[in-house]
Coordinates of C-alpha atoms in Angstrom, one line a residue:
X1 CA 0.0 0.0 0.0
X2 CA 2.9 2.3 1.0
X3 CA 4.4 1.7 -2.7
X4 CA 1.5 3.0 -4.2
X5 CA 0.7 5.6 -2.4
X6 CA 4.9 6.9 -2.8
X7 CA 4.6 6.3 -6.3
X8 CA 2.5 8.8 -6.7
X9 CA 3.4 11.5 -4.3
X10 CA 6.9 11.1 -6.0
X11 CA 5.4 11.4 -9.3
X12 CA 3.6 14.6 -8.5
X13 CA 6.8 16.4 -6.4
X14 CA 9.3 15.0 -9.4
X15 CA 7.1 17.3 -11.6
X16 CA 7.6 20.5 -9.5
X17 CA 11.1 19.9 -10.2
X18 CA 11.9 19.1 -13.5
X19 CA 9.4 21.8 -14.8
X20 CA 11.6 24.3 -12.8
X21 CA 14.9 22.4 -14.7
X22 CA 12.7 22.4 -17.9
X23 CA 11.5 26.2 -18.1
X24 CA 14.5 27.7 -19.8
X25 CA 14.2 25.3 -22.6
X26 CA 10.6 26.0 -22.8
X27 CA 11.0 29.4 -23.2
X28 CA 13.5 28.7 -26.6
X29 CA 11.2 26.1 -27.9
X30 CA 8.2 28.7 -27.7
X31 CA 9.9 31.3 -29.5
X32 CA 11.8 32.9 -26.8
X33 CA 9.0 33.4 -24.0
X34 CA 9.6 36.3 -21.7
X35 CA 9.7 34.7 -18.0
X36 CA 6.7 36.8 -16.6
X37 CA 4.8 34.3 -19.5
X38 CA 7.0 31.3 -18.6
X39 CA 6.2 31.3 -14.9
X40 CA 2.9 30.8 -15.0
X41 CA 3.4 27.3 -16.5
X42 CA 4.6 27.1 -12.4
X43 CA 2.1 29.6 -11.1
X44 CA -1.0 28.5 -12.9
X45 CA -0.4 24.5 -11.7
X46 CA 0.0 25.8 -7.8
X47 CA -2.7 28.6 -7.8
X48 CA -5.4 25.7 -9.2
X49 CA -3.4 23.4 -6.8
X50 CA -3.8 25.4 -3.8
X51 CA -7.6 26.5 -4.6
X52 CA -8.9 23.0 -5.2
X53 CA -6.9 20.9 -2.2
X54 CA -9.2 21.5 0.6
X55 CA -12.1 20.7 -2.2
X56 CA -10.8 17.6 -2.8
X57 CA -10.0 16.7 1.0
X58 CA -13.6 17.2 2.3
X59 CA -15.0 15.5 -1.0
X60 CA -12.8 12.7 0.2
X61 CA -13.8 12.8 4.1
X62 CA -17.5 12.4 2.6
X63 CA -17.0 10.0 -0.2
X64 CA -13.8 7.9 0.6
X65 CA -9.9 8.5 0.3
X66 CA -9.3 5.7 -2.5
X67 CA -11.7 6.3 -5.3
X68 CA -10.6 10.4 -4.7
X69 CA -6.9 9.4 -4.9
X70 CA -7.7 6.8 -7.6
X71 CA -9.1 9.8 -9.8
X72 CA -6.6 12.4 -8.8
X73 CA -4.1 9.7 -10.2
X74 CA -5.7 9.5 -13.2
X75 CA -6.5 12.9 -14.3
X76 CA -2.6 14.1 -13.5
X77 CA -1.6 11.6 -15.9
X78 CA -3.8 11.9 -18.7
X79 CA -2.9 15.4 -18.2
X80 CA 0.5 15.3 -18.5
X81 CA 0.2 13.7 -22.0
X82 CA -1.7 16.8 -23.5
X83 CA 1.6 19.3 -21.3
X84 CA 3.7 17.0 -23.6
X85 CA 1.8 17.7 -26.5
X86 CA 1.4 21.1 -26.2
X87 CA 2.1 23.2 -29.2
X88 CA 2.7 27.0 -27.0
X89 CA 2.7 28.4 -23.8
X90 CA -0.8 29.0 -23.6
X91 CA -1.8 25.3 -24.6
X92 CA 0.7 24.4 -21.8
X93 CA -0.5 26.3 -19.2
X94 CA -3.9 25.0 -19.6
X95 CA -2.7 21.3 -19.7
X96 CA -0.9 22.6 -16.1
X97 CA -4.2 23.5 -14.8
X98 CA -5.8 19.7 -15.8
X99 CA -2.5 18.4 -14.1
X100 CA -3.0 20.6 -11.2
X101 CA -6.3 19.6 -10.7
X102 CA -5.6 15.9 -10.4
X103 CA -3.0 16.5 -7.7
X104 CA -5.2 18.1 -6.0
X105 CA -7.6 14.7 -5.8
X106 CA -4.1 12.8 -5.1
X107 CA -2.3 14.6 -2.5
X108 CA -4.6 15.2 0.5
X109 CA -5.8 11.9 -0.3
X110 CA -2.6 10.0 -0.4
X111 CA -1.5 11.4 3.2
X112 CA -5.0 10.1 4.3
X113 CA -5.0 6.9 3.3
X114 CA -1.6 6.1 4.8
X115 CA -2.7 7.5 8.3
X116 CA -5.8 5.5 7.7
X117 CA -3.8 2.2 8.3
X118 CA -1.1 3.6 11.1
X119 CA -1.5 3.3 14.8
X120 CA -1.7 6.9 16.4
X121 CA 1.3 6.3 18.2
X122 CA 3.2 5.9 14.7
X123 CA 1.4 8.6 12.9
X124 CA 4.2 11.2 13.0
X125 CA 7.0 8.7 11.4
X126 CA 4.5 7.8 9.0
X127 CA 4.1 11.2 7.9
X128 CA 7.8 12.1 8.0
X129 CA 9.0 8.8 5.8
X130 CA 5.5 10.3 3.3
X131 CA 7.2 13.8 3.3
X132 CA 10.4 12.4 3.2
X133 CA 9.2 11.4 -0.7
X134 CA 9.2 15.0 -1.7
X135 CA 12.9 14.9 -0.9
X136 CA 13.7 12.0 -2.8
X137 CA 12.0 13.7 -5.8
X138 CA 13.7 16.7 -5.2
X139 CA 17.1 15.5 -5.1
X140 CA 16.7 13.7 -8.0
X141 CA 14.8 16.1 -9.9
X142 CA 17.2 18.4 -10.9
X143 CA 19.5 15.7 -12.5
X144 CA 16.6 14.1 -14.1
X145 CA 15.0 17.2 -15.5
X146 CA 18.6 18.1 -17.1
X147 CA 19.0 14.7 -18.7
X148 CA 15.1 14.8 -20.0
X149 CA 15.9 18.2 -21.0
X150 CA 18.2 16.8 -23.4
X151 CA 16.3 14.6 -24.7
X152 CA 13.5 17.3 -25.6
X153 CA 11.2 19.2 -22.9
X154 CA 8.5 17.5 -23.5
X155 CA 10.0 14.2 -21.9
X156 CA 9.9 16.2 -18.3
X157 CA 5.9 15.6 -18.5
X158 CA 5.9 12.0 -20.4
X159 CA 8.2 10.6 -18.0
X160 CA 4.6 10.6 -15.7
X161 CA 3.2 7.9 -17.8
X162 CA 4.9 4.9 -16.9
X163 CA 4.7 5.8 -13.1
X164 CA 1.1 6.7 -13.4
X165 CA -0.1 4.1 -15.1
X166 CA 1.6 1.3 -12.6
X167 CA 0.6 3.6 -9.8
X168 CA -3.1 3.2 -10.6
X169 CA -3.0 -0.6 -11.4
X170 CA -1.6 -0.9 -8.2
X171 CA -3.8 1.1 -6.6
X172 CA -7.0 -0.2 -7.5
X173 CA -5.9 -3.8 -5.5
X174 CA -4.1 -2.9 -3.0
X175 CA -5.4 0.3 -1.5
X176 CA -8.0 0.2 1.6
X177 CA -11.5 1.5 1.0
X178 CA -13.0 2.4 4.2
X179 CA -16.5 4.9 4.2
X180 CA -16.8 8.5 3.6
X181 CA -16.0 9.9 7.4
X182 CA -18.3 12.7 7.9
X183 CA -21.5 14.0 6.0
X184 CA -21.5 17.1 5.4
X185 CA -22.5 19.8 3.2
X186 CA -20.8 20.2 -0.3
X187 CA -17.2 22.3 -0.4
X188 CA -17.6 26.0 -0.8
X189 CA -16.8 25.9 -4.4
X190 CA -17.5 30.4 -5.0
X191 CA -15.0 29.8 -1.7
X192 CA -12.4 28.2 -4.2
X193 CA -13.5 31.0 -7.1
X194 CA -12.7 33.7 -4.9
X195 CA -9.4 32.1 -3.6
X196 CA -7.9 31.3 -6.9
X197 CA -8.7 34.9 -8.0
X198 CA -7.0 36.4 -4.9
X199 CA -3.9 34.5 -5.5
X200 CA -4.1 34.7 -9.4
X201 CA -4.2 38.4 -8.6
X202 CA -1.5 38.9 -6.4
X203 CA 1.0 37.2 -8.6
X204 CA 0.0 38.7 -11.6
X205 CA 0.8 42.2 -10.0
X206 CA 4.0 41.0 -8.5
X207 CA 5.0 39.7 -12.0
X208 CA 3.9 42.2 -13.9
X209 CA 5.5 45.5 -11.5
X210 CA 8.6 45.5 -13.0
X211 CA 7.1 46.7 -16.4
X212 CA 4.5 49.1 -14.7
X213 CA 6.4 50.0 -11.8
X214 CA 6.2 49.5 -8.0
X215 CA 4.2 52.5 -7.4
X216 CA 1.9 52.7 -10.5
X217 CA -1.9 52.8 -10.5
X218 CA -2.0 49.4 -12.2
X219 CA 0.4 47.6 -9.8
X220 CA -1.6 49.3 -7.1
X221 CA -4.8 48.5 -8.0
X222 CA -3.7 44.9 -8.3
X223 CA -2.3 44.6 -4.7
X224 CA -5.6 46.2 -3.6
X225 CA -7.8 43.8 -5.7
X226 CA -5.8 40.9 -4.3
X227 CA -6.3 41.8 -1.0
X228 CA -10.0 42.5 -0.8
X229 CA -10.8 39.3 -2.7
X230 CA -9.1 37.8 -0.1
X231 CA -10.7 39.5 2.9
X232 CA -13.6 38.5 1.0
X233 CA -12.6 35.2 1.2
X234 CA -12.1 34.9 5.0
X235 CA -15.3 36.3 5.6
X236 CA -17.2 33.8 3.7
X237 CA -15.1 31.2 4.9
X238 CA -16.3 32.3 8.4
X239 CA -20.0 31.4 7.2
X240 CA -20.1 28.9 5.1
X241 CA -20.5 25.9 6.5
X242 CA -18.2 23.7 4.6
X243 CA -15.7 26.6 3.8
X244 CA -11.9 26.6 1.8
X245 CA -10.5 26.7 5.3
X246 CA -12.2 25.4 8.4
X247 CA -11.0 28.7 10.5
X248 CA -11.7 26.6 13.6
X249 CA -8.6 24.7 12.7
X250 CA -6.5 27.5 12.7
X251 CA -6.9 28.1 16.4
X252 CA -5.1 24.9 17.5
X253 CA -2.0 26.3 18.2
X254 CA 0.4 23.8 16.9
X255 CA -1.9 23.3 13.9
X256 CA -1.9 27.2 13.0
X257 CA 1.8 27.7 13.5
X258 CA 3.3 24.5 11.7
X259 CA 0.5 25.9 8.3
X260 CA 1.9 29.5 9.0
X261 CA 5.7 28.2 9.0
X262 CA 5.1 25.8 6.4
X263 CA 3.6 28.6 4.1
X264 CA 6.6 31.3 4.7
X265 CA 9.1 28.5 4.4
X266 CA 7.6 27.6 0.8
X267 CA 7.9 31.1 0.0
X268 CA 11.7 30.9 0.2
X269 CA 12.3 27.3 -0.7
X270 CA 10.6 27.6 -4.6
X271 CA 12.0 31.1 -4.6
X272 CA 15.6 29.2 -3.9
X273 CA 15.0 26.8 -6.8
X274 CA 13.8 29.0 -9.7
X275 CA 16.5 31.3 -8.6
X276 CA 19.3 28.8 -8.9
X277 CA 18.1 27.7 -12.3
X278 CA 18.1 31.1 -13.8
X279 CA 21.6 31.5 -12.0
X280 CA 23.3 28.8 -13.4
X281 CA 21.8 28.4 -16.9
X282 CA 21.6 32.7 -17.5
X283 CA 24.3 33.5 -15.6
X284 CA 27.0 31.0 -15.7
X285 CA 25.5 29.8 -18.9
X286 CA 25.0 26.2 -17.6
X287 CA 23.1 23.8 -19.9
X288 CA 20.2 22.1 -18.1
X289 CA 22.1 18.8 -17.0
X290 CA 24.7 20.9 -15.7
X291 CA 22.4 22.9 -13.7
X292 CA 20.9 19.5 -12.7
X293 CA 24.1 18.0 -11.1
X294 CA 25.0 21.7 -9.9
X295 CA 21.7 21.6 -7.8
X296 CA 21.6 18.1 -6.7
X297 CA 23.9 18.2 -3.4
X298 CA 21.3 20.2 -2.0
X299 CA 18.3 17.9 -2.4
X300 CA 20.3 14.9 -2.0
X301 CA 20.6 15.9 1.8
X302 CA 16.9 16.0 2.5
X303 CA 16.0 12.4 2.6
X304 CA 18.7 11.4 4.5
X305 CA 18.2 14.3 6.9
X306 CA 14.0 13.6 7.0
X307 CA 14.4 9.6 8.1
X308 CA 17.1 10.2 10.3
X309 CA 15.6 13.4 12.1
X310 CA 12.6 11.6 14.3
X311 CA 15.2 11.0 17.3
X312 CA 16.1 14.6 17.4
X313 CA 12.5 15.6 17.2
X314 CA 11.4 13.4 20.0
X315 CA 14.3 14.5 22.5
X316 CA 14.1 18.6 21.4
X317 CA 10.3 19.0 20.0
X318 CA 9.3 19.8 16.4
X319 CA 9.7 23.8 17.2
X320 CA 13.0 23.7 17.8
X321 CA 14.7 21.4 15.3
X322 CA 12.6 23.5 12.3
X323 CA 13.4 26.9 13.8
X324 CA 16.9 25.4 13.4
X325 CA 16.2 24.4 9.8
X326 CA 15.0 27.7 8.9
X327 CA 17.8 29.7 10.0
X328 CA 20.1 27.3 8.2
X329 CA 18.2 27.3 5.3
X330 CA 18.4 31.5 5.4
X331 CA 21.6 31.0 6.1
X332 CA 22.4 29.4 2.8
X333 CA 20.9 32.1 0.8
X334 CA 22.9 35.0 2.6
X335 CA 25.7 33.1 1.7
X336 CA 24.9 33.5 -2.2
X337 CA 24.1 36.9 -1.3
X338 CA 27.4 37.3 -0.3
X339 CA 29.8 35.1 -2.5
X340 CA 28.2 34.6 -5.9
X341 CA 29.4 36.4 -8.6
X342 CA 29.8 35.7 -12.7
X343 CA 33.7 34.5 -12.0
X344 CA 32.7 33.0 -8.6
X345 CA 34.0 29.2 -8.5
X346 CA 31.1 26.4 -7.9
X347 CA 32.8 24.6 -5.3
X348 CA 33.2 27.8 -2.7
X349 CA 30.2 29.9 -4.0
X350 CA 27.1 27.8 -4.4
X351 CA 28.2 24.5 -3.0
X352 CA 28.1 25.6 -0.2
X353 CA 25.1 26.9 0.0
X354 CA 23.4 24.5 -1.3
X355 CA 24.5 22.3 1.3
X356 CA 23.0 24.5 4.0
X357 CA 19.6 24.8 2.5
X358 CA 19.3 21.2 1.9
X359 CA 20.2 20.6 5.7
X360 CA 17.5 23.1 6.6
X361 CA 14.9 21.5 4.0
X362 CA 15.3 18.5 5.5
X363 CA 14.6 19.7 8.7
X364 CA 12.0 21.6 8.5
X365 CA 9.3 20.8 5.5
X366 CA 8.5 16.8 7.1
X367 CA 9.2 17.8 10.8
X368 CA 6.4 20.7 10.4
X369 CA 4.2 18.5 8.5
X370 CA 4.6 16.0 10.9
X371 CA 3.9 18.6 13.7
X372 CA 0.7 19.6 11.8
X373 CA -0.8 16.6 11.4
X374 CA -0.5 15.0 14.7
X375 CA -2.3 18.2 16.1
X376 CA -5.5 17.2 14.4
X377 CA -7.9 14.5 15.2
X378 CA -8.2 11.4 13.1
X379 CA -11.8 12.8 11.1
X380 CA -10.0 15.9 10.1
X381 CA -6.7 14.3 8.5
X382 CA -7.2 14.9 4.8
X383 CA -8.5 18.4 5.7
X384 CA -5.7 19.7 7.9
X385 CA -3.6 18.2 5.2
X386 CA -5.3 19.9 2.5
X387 CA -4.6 23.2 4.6
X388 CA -1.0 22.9 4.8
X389 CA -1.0 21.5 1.4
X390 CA -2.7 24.6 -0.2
X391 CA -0.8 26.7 2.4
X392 CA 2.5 25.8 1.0
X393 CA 1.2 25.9 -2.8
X394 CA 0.7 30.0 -1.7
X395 CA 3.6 29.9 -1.0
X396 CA 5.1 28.5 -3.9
X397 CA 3.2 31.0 -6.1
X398 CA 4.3 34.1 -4.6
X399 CA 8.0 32.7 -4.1
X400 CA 8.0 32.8 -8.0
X401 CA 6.0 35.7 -8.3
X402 CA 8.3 37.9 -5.8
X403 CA 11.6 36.5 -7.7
X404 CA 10.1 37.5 -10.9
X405 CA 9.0 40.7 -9.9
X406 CA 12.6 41.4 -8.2
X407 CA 14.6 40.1 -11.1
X408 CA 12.9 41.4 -13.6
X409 CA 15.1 41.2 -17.3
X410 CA 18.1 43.0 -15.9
X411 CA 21.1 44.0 -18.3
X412 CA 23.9 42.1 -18.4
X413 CA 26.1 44.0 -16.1
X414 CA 23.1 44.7 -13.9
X415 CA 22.6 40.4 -13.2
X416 CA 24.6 39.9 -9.9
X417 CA 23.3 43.3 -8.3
X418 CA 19.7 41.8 -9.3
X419 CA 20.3 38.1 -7.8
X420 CA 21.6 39.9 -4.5
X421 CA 18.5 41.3 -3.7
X422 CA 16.4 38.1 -4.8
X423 CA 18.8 36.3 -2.7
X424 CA 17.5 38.9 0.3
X425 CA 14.1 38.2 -0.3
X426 CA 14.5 34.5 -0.1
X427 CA 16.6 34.7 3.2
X428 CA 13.8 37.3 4.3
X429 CA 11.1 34.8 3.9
X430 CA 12.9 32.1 5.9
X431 CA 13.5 34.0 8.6
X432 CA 9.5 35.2 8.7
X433 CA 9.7 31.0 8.3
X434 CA 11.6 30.8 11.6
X435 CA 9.4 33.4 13.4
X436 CA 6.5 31.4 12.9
X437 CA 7.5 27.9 15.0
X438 CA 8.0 30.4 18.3
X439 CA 4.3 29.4 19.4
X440 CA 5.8 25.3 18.8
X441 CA 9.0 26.1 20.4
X442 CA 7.0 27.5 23.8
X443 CA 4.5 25.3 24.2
X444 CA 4.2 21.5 23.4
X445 CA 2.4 20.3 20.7
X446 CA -1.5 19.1 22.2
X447 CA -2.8 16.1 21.5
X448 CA -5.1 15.0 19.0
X449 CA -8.4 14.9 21.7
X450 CA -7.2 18.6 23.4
X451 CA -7.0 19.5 19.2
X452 CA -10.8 18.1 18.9
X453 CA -12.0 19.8 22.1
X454 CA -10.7 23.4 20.6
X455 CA -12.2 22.6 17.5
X456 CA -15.6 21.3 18.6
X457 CA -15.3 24.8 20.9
X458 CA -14.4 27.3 18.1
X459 CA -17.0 25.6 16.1
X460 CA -19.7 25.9 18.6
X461 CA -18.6 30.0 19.0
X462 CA -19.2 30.2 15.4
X463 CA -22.5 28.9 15.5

């Protein structure tokens, strides 16, 4: 069972990475695509991502984990044949949002069905060793993108097919099918509308401030738009009742700060890995395999640092060891900030920092995600998961979004001055990151019946 359901989560993680690998060779085949286009071939697949996840959990809490997942599977790789297929940016965008909407079915769902078969005590090393998958596909993403890459971008989205189509085979014998969990009403789908056009929004006028400028009425305008939609948003979620984002959740402590850390850390880790492809392959004119094996160290460290980190976590609490994380993972960045330069040498320059922020990758992305879900009750697995899941999707988008909208197309001479202050940014978020795990770090994490009690209370204040 635990085959199938890491065959897929890799799957769906591998793809985050060798797009990232993939873009600049995307942009030549498509005539030279400007990288405000470009990233929303990323952006469009995590807005739709992050909008539809809590969707998918509670359709799985009422209907069952396996036929969800089962579908989700399904849908991302049939999808990934038409991104293969796609004949320009726009075409592949659109295929990204099909793709984006089966890993929305897969993902909260995977998670679920795992903890659906693991003893409560085990829960938390069951959902490290399932986060611990993201860091398998992330160290070998970048080599494997570069090598598809040679082969021809569109192999970065076939390479889904033979994986997706044992995955599901698998699946359909071996995966458990226990009832729906809970009846209740259907998701708040103008809820999703209105948080896919917040976030759609906000990184459009992120992206697109560079050309208008910081301070100009369109730029503006967009911020403002982005941020009423959103209050917008939070109000309905407040009323409906089967909203986006069950607020009651957010008032378990250990719940609320592992999403908020989780979010902020996302923010710096895909703004890290866009930034580190345009680095080697625009400024030190790597080719894509290159920029693979130059990346690689990094996420190499995770999975060894994720399976080997539950003693640690046990003896100083989750708070601790992904505060430590974060600040290493910062760390990292500053060290860019300070060292790279176009006649800087690999080994002393970025190296090194890519050694850090795998260390603090690997300490903080499965330790929080542990932390999160072992703060909720059993009946409210796939939605807490969902939460952090669309939390770190946010993330994702406005990571890209703020290096884009930093970067800009700067002249030549202009490049290292314009990666500093990315590199600033990045280190800026993971230290927000850090801030976040003080409430973990104070107090210990409750337990899932204390979580259920605040729930069941914040719930009943609502009413």
């Amino acid at each position: 069972m635990f085959a199938t359901v890491a065959a897929a989560v890799f799957m769906s993680n591998l793809d985050l990475f060798i797009v990232n690998a993939a873009l600049p060779a995307i942009g030549r085949s498509f005539g030279g695509s400007g990288l405000g286009s470009l990233s929303w071939v990323l952006n469009g697949y995590a807005i739709v991502f992050a909008a539809l996840l809590v969707v998918a959990g509670r359709v799985a809490d009422r209907s069952g984990h396996k036929p969800v997942f089962l579908t989700g599977l399904a849908l991302f790789t049939l999808a990934s044949v038409g991104c293969a297929l796609a004949p320009d940016v726009a075409t592949l965008v659109a295929a990204r949002l099909v793709q984006a909407a089966g890993a929305a079915l897969l993902m909260p769902t995977s998670l679920a069905l795992l903890l659906d078969t693991t003893a409560p005590e085990k829960r938390a090393g069951a959902v490290r060793a399932w986060a611990s998958i993201g860091g398998i596909a992330a160290g070998l993403g970048p080599v494997a993108g570069g090598l598809l890459v040679e082969a021809g971008w569109p192999w970065v989205f076939i390479v889904n097919l033979p994986v997706g189509i044992a995955a599901f085979t698998l699946g359909v014998k071996v995966l458990p099918s226990p009832a729906g969990a809970e009846k209740s009403p259907l998701p708040d789908l103008f809820g999703a509308a209105l948080l896919t056009a917040s976030i759609a929004t906000l990184a459009l006028g992120l992206i697109k401030a560079p050309d208008r400028g910081w301070t100009s009425t369109g730029t503006l305008g967009g911020l403002a738009a982005a941020v009423l939609l959103g209050v917008w948003f939070v109000l309905r979620s407040a009323r409906h009742p089967a909203p986006i984002v069950e607020l009651p959740l957010l008032r378990v402590p250990a719940f609320a700060s592992a999403a908020a850390s989780l979010t902020l850390f996302t923010v710096a880790f895909a703004g890290m890995l866009l930034g580190t492809v345009l680095w080697c392959q625009g400024v030190w004119g790597y080719s894509a395999l290159r920029t693979g094996f130059a990346i690689a160290p990094g996420p190499l460290l995770v999975p060894p640092v994720a399976l080997r980190i539950g003693p640690a976590v046990a003896r100083f609490g989750a708070g601790r060891i992904a505060l430590a994380g974060t600040v290493l993972f910062a760390a990292g960045i500053l060290w860019w900030a300070a060292t790279l330069d176009t006649g800087s040498a690999y080994a002393t320059s970025l190296l090194p920092g890519m050694m850090l922020t795998g260390l603090g990758v690997g300490m903080t992305l499965p330790v929080l995600t542990g932390a999160s879900a072992a703060a909720l009750p059993p009946a409210r697995f796939a939605t807490g998961s969902a939460i952090t899941s669309m939390g770190r999707q946010i993330g994702a988008v406005l990571g890209v979004a703020i290096l884009v909208g930093i970067l800009g197309t700067p002249a030549p001479g202009d490049a290292v001055a314009a990666f500093q202050h990315c590199w600033y940014a990045v280190a800026a978020a993971s230290l927000l990151a850090a801030c976040a795990t003080v409430p973990l770090v104070r107090k210990p994490q409750p337990a899932a019946t204390k979580a259920a009690d605040v729930i069941k209370a914040a719930e009943a204040g609502a009413a």
